[in-house]
PDB file of C-alpha atoms in Angstrom:
ATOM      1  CA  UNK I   1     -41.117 -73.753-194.793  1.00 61.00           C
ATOM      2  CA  UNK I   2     -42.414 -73.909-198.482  1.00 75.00           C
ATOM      3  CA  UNK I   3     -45.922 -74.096-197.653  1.00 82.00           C
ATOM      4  CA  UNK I   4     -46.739 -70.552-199.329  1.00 86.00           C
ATOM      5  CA  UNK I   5     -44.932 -71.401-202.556  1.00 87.00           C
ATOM      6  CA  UNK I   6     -46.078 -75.069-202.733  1.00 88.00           C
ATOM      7  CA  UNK I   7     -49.442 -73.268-202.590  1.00 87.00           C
ATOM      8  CA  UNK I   8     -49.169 -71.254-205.432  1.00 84.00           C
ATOM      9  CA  UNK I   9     -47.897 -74.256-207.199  1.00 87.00           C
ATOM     10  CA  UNK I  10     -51.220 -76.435-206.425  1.00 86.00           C
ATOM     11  CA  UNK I  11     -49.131 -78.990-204.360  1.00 88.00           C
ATOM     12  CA  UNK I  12     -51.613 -81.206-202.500  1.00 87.00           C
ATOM     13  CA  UNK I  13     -49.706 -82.439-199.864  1.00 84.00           C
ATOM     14  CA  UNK I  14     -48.592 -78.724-198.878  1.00 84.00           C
ATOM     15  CA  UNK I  15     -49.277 -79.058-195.352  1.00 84.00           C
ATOM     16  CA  UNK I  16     -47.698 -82.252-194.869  1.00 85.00           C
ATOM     17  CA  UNK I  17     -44.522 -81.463-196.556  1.00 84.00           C
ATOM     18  CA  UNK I  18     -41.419 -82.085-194.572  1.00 87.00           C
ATOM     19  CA  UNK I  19     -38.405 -81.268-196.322  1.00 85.00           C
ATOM     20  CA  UNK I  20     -35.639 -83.690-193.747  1.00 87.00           C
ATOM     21  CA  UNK I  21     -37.979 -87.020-194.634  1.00 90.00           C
ATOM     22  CA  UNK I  22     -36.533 -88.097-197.414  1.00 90.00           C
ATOM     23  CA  UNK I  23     -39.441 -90.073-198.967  1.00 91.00           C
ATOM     24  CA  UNK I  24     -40.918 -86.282-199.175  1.00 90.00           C
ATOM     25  CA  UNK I  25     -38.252 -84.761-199.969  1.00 91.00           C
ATOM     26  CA  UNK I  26     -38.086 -87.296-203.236  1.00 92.00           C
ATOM     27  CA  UNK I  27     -41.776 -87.192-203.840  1.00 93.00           C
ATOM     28  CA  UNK I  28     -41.724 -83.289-203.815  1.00 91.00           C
ATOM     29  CA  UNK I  29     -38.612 -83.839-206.400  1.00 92.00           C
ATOM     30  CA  UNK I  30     -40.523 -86.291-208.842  1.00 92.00           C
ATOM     31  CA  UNK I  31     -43.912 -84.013-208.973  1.00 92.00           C
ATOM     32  CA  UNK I  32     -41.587 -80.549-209.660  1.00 91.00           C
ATOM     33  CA  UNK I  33     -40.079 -82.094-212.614  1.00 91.00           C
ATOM     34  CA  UNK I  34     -43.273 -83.628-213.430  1.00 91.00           C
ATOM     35  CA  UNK I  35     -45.610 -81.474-213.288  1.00 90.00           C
ATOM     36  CA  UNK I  36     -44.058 -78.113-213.267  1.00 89.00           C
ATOM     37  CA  UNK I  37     -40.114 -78.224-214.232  1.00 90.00           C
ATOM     38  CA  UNK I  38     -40.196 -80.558-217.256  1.00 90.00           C
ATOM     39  CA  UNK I  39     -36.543 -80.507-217.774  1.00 91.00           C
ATOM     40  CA  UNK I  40     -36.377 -84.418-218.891  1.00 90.00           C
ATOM     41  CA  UNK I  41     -38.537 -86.003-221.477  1.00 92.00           C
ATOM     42  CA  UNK I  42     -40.491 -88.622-220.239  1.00 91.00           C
ATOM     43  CA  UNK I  43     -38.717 -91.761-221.076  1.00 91.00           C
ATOM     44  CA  UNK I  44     -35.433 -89.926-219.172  1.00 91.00           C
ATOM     45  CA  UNK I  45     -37.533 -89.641-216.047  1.00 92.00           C
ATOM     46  CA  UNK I  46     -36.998 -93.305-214.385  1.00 93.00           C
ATOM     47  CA  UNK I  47     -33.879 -92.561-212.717  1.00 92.00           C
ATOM     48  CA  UNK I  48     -35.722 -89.584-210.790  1.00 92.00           C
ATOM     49  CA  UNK I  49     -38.830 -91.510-210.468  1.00 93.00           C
ATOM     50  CA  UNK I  50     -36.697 -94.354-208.638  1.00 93.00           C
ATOM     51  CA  UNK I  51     -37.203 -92.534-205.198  1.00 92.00           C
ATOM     52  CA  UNK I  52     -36.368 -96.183-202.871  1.00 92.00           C
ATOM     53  CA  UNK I  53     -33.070 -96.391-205.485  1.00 92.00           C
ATOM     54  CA  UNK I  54     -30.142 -96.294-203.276  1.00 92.00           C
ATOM     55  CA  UNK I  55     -28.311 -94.209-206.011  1.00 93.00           C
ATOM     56  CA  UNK I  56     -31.174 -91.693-205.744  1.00 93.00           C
ATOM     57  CA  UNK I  57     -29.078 -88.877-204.005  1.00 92.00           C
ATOM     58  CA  UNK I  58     -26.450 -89.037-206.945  1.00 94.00           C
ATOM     59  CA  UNK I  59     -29.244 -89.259-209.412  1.00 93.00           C
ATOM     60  CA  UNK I  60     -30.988 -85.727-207.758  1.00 93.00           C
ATOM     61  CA  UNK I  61     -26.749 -83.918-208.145  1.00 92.00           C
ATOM     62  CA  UNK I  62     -27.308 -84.768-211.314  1.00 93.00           C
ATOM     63  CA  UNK I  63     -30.297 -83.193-211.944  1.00 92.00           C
ATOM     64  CA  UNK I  64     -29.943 -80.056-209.714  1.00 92.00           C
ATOM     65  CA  UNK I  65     -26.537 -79.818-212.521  1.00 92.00           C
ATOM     66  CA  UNK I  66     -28.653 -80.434-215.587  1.00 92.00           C
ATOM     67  CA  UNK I  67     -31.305 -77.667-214.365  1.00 92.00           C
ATOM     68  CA  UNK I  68     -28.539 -75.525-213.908  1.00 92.00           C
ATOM     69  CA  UNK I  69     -29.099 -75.037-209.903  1.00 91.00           C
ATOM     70  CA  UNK I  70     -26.786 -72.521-208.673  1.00 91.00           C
ATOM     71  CA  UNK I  71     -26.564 -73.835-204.944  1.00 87.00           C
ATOM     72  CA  UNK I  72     -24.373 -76.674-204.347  1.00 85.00           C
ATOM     73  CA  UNK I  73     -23.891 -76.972-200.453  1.00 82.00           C
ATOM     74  CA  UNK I  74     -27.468 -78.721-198.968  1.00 89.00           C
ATOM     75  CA  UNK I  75     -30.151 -80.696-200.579  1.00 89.00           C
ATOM     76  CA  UNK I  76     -32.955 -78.703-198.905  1.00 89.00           C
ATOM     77  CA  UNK I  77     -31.658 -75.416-200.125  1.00 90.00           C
ATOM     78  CA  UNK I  78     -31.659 -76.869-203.494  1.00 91.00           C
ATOM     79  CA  UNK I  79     -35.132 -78.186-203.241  1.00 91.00           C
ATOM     80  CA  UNK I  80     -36.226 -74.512-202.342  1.00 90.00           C
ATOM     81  CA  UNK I  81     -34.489 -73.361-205.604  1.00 92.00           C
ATOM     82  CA  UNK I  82     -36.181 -75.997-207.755  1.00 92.00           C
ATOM     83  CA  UNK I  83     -39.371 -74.876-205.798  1.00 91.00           C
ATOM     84  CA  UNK I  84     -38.568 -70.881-207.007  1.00 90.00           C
ATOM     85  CA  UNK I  85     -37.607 -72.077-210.512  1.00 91.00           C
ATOM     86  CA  UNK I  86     -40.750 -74.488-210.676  1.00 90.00           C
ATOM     87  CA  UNK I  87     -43.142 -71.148-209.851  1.00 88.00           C
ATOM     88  CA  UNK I  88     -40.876 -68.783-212.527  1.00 89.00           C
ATOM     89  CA  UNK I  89     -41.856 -71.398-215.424  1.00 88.00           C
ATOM     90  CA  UNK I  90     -45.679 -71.862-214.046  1.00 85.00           C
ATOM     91  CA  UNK I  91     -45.483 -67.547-214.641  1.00 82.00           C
ATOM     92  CA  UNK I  92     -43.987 -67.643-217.817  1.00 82.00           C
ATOM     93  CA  UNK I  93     -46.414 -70.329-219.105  1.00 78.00           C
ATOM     94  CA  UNK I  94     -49.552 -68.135-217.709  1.00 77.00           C
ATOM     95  CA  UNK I  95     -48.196 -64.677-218.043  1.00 67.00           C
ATOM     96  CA  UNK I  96     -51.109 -63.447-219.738  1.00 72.00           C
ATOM     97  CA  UNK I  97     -53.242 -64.796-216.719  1.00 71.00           C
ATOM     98  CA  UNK I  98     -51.417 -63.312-214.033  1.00 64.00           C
ATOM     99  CA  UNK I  99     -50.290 -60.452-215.539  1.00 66.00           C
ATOM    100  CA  UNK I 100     -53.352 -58.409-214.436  1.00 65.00           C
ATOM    101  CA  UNK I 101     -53.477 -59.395-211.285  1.00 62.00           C
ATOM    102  CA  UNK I 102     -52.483 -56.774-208.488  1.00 66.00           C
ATOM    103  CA  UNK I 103     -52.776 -56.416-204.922  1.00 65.00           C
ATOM    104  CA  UNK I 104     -56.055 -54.942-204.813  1.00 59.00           C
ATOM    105  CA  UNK I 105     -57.929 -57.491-207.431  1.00 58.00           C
ATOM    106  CA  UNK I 106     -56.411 -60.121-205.687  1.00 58.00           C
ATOM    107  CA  UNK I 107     -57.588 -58.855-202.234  1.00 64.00           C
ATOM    108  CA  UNK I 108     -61.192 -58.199-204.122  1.00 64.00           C
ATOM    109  CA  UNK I 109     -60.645 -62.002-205.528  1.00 61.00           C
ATOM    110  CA  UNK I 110     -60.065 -63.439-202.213  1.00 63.00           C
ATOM    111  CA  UNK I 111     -62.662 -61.153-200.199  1.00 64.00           C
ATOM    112  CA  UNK I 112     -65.551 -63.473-198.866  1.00 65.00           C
ATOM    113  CA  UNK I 113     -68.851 -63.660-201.658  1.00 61.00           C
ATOM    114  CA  UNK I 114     -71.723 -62.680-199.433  1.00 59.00           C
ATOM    115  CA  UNK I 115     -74.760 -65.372-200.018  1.00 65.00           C
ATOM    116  CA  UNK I 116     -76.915 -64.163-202.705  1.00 67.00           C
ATOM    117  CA  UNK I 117     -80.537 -64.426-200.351  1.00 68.00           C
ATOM    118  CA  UNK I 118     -83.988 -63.898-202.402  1.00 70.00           C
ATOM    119  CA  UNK I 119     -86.163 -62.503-199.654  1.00 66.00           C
ATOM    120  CA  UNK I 120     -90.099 -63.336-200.551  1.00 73.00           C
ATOM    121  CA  UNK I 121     -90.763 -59.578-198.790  1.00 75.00           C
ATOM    122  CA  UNK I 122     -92.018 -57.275-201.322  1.00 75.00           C
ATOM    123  CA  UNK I 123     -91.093 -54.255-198.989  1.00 74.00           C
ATOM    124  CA  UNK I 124     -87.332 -55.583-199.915  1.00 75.00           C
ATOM    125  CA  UNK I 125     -87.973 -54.607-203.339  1.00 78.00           C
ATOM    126  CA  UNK I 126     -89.017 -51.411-203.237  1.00 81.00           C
ATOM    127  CA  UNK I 127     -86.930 -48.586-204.358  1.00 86.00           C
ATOM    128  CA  UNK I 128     -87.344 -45.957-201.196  1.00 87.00           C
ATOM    129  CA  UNK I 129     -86.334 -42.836-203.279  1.00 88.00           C
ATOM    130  CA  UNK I 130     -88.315 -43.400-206.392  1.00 90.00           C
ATOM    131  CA  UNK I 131     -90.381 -40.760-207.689  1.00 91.00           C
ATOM    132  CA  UNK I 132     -93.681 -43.462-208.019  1.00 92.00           C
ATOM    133  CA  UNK I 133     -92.373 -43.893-203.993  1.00 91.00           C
ATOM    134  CA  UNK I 134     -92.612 -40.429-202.984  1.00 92.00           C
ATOM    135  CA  UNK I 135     -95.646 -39.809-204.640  1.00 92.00           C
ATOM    136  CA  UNK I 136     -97.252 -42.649-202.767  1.00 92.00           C
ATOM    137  CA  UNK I 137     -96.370 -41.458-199.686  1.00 92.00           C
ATOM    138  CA  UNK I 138     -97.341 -38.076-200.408  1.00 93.00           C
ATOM    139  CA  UNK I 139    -100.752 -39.354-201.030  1.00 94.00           C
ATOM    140  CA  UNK I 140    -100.854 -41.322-197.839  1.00 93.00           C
ATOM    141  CA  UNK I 141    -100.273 -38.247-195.757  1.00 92.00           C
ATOM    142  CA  UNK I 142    -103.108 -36.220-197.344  1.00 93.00           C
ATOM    143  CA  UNK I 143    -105.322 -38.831-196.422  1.00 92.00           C
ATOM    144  CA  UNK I 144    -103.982 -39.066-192.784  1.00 91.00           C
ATOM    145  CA  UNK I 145    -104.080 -34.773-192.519  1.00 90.00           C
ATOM    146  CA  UNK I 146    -100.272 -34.631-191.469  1.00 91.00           C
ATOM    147  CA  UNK I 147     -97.703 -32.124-192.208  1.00 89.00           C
ATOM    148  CA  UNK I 148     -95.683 -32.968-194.994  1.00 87.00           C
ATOM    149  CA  UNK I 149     -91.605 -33.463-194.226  1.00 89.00           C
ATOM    150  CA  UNK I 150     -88.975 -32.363-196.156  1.00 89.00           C
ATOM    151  CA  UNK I 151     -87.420 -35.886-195.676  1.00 91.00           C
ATOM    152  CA  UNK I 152     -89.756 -38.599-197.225  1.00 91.00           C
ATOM    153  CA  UNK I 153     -88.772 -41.188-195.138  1.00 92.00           C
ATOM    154  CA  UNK I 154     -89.313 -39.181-191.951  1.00 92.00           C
ATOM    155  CA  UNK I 155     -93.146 -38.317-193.426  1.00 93.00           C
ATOM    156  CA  UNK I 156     -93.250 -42.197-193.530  1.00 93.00           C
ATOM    157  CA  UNK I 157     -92.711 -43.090-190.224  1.00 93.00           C
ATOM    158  CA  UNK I 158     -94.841 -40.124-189.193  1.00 92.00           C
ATOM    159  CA  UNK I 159     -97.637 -41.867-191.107  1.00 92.00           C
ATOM    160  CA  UNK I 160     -96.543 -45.204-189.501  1.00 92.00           C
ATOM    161  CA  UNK I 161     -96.843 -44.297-186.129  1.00 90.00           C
ATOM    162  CA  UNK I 162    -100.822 -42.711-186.278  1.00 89.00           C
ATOM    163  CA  UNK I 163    -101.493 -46.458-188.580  1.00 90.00           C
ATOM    164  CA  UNK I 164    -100.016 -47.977-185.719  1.00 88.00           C
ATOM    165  CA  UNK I 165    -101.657 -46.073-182.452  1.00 84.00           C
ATOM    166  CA  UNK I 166    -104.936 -44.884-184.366  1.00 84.00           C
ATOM    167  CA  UNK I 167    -105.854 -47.321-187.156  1.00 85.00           C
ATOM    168  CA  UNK I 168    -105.225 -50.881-185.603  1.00 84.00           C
ATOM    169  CA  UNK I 169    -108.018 -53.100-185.347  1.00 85.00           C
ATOM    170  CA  UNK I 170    -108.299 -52.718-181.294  1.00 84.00           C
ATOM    171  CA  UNK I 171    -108.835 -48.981-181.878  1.00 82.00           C
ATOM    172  CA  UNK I 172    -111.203 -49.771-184.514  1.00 83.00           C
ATOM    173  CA  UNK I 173    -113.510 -51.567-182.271  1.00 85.00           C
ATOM    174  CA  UNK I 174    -113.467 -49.066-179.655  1.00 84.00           C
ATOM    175  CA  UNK I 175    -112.399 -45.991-180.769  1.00 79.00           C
ATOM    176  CA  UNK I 176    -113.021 -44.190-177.222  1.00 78.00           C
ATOM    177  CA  UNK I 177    -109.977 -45.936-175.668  1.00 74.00           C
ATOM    178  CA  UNK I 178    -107.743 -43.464-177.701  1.00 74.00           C
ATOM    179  CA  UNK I 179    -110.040 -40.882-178.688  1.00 71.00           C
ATOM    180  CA  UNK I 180    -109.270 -38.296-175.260  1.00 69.00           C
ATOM    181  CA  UNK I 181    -112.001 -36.602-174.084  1.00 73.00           C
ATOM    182  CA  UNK I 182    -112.034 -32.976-171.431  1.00 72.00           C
ATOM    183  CA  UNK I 183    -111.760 -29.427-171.931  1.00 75.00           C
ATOM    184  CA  UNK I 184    -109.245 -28.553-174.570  1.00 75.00           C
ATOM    185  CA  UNK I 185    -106.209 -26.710-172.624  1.00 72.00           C
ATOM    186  CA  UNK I 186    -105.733 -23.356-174.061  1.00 77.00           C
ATOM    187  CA  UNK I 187    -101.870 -23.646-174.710  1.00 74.00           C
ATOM    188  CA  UNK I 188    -101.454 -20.498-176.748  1.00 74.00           C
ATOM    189  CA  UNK I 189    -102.433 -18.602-173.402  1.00 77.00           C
ATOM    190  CA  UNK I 190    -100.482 -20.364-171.108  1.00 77.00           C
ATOM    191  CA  UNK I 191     -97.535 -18.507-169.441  1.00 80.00           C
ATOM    192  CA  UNK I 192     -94.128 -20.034-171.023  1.00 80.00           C
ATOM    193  CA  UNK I 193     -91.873 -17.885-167.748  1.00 82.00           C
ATOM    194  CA  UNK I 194     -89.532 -16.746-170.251  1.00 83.00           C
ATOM    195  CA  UNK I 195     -89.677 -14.527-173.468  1.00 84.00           C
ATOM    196  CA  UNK I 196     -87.853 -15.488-176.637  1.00 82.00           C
ATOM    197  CA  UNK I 197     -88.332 -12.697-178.175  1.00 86.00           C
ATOM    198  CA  UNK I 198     -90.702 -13.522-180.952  1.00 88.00           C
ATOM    199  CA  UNK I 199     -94.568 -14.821-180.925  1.00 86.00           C
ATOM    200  CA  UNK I 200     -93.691 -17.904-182.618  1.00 88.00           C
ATOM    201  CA  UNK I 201     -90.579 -19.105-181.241  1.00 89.00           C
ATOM    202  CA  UNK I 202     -92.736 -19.284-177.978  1.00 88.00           C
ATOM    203  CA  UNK I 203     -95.466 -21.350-179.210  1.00 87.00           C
ATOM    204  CA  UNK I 204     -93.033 -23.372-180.254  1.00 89.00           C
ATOM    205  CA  UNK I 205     -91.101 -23.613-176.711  1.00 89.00           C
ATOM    206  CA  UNK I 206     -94.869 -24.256-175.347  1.00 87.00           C
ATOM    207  CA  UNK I 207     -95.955 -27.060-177.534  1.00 86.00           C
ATOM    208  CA  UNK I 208     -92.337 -28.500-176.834  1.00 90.00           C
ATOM    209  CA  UNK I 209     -93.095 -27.909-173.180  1.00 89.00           C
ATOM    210  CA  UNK I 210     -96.183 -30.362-173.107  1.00 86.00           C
ATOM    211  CA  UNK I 211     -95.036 -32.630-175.506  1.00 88.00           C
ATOM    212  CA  UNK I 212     -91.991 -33.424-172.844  1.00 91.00           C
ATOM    213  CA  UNK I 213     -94.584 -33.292-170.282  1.00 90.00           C
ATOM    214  CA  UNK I 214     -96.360 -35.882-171.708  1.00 88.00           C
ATOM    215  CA  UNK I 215     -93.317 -38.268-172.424  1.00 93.00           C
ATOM    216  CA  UNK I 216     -92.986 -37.837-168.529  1.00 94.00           C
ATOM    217  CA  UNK I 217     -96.353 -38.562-167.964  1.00 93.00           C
ATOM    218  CA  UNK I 218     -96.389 -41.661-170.070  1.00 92.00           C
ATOM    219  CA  UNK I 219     -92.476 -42.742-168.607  1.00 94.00           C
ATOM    220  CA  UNK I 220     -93.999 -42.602-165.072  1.00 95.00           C
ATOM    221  CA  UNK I 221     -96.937 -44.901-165.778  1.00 93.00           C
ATOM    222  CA  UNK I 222     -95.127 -47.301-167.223  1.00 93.00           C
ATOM    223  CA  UNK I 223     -92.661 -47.397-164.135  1.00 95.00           C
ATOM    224  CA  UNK I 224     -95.662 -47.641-161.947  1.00 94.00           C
ATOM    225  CA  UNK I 225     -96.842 -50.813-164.225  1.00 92.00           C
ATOM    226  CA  UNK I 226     -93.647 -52.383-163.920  1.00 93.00           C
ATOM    227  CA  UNK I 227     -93.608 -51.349-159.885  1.00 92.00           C
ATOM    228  CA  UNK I 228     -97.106 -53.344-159.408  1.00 89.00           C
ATOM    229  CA  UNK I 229     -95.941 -56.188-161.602  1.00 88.00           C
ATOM    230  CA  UNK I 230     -92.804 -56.811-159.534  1.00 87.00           C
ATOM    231  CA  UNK I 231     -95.166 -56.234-156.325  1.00 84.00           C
ATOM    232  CA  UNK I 232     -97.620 -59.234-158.058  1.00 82.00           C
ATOM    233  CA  UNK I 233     -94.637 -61.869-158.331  1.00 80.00           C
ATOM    234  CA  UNK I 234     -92.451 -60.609-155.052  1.00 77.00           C
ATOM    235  CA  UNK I 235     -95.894 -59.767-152.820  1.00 69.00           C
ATOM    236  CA  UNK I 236     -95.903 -62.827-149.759  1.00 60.00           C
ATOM    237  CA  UNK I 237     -99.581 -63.644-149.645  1.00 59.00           C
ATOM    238  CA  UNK I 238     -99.304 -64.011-145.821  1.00 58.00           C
ATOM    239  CA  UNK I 239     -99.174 -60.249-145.836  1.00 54.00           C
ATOM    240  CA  UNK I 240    -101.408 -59.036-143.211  1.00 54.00           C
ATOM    241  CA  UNK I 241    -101.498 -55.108-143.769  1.00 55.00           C
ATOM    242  CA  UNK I 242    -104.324 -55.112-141.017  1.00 57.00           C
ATOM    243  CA  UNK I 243    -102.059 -56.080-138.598  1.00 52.00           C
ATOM    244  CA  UNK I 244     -99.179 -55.093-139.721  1.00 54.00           C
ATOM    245  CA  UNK I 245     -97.074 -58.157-139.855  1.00 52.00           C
ATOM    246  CA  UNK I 246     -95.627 -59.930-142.539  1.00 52.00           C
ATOM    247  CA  UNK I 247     -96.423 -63.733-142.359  1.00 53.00           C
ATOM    248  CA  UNK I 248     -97.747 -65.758-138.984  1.00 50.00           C
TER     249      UNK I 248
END
């Protein structure tokens, strides 16, 4: 029941504290005046520090009368005094320390320090919106011939993605896999079925067009990769598709 304050206090044994044993309940006594209370010099301390003494219990009336204890009726509501009066003289001899603490430092003081990691990535040093940043970038899509973004960041991944699909080393060594080939399709003719009302909003809704197209395209072959791939690992190889039968 006086774990919270015994905490402030430092009390060790906090958690084991049980204020109806007696040998606690004396041991709790002894390090309050001790440590925290300090009513009795030293030398006047042996009565108090006789915990096994069978005149303990008059010894402790005593005291709770010399500390000027206001609650007379049972021992473990005058413990919890001497515990309140115990954390009023720990304030007043540390005012200056506590004084400005409030609720939100001490939430800040008690919020969880985040491990302070040193990543050997470069990348995790870089400042993303520096000017030296930009500018690199900037050069790096001039040399790759695409349209610059008003976002830099978006420019960058534009530039990652044709480093990625046009520049790796597979590519490299055989360009024609990527480079398409055929009769360019002339997209600016095509008929778009409905009129926006302006030349360019309808190239626009025509490149859109194939562009969606294409994500199609490319969404139904891989479906068709994953189909046969299944087929490979599900396929029985008794299949007899001359006779059609499965198995014998």
């Amino acid at each position: 029941m006086f774990k919270r304050k015994l905490k402030a206090l430092d009390y060790i044994d906090r958690d084991k504290i049980n204020a109806n044993d007696p040998q606690h309940f004396r041991k709790l006594v002894v390090w309050l005046e001790d440590q925290k209370i300090r009513h009795y010099k030293i030398e006047d301390r042996k009565d108090i520090r006789d915990i096994n003494s069978t005149s303990w219990p008059e010894t402790f009336k005593r005291y709770c009368e010399d500390v000027a204890c206001p609650i007379t009726t049972q021992p473990v509501d005058q413990l919890e005094w001497l515990i309140g009066f115990a954390i009023k003289l720990e304030f007043e001899d540390n005012y200056k320390k506590y004084q400005p603490i409030t609720g939100k430092s001490l939430k800040d003081m008690n919020k969880p320090v985040a491990p302070n990691i040193k990543s050997s990535n470069p990348l995790d040093n870089l400042d993303f919106h520096s000017a030296e940043f930009k500018n690199g970038i900037e050069e790096l899509r001039k040399l790759l011939c695409i349209p610059r973004h008003s976002d830099h960041l978006v420019t960058l991944q534009a530039c990652s993605k044709i480093v990625c699909m046009r520049l790796n080393a597979e590519t490299l060594l055989n360009p024609k896999s990527i480079v398409l080939k055929g009769k360019e399709f002339p997209i600016l003719e095509a008929e778009l079925g409905f009129n926006m009302g302006d030349p360019v909003l309808n190239n626009a809704a025509k490149i859109l067009r194939l562009l969606y197209i294409q994500d199609l395209r490319d969404l139904q072959t891989r479906i068709n990769e994953t189909i046969v791939s299944v087929q490979n690992i599900t396929a029985n190889p008794r299949t007899d598709t001359k006779l059609g039968k499965v198995g014998r």
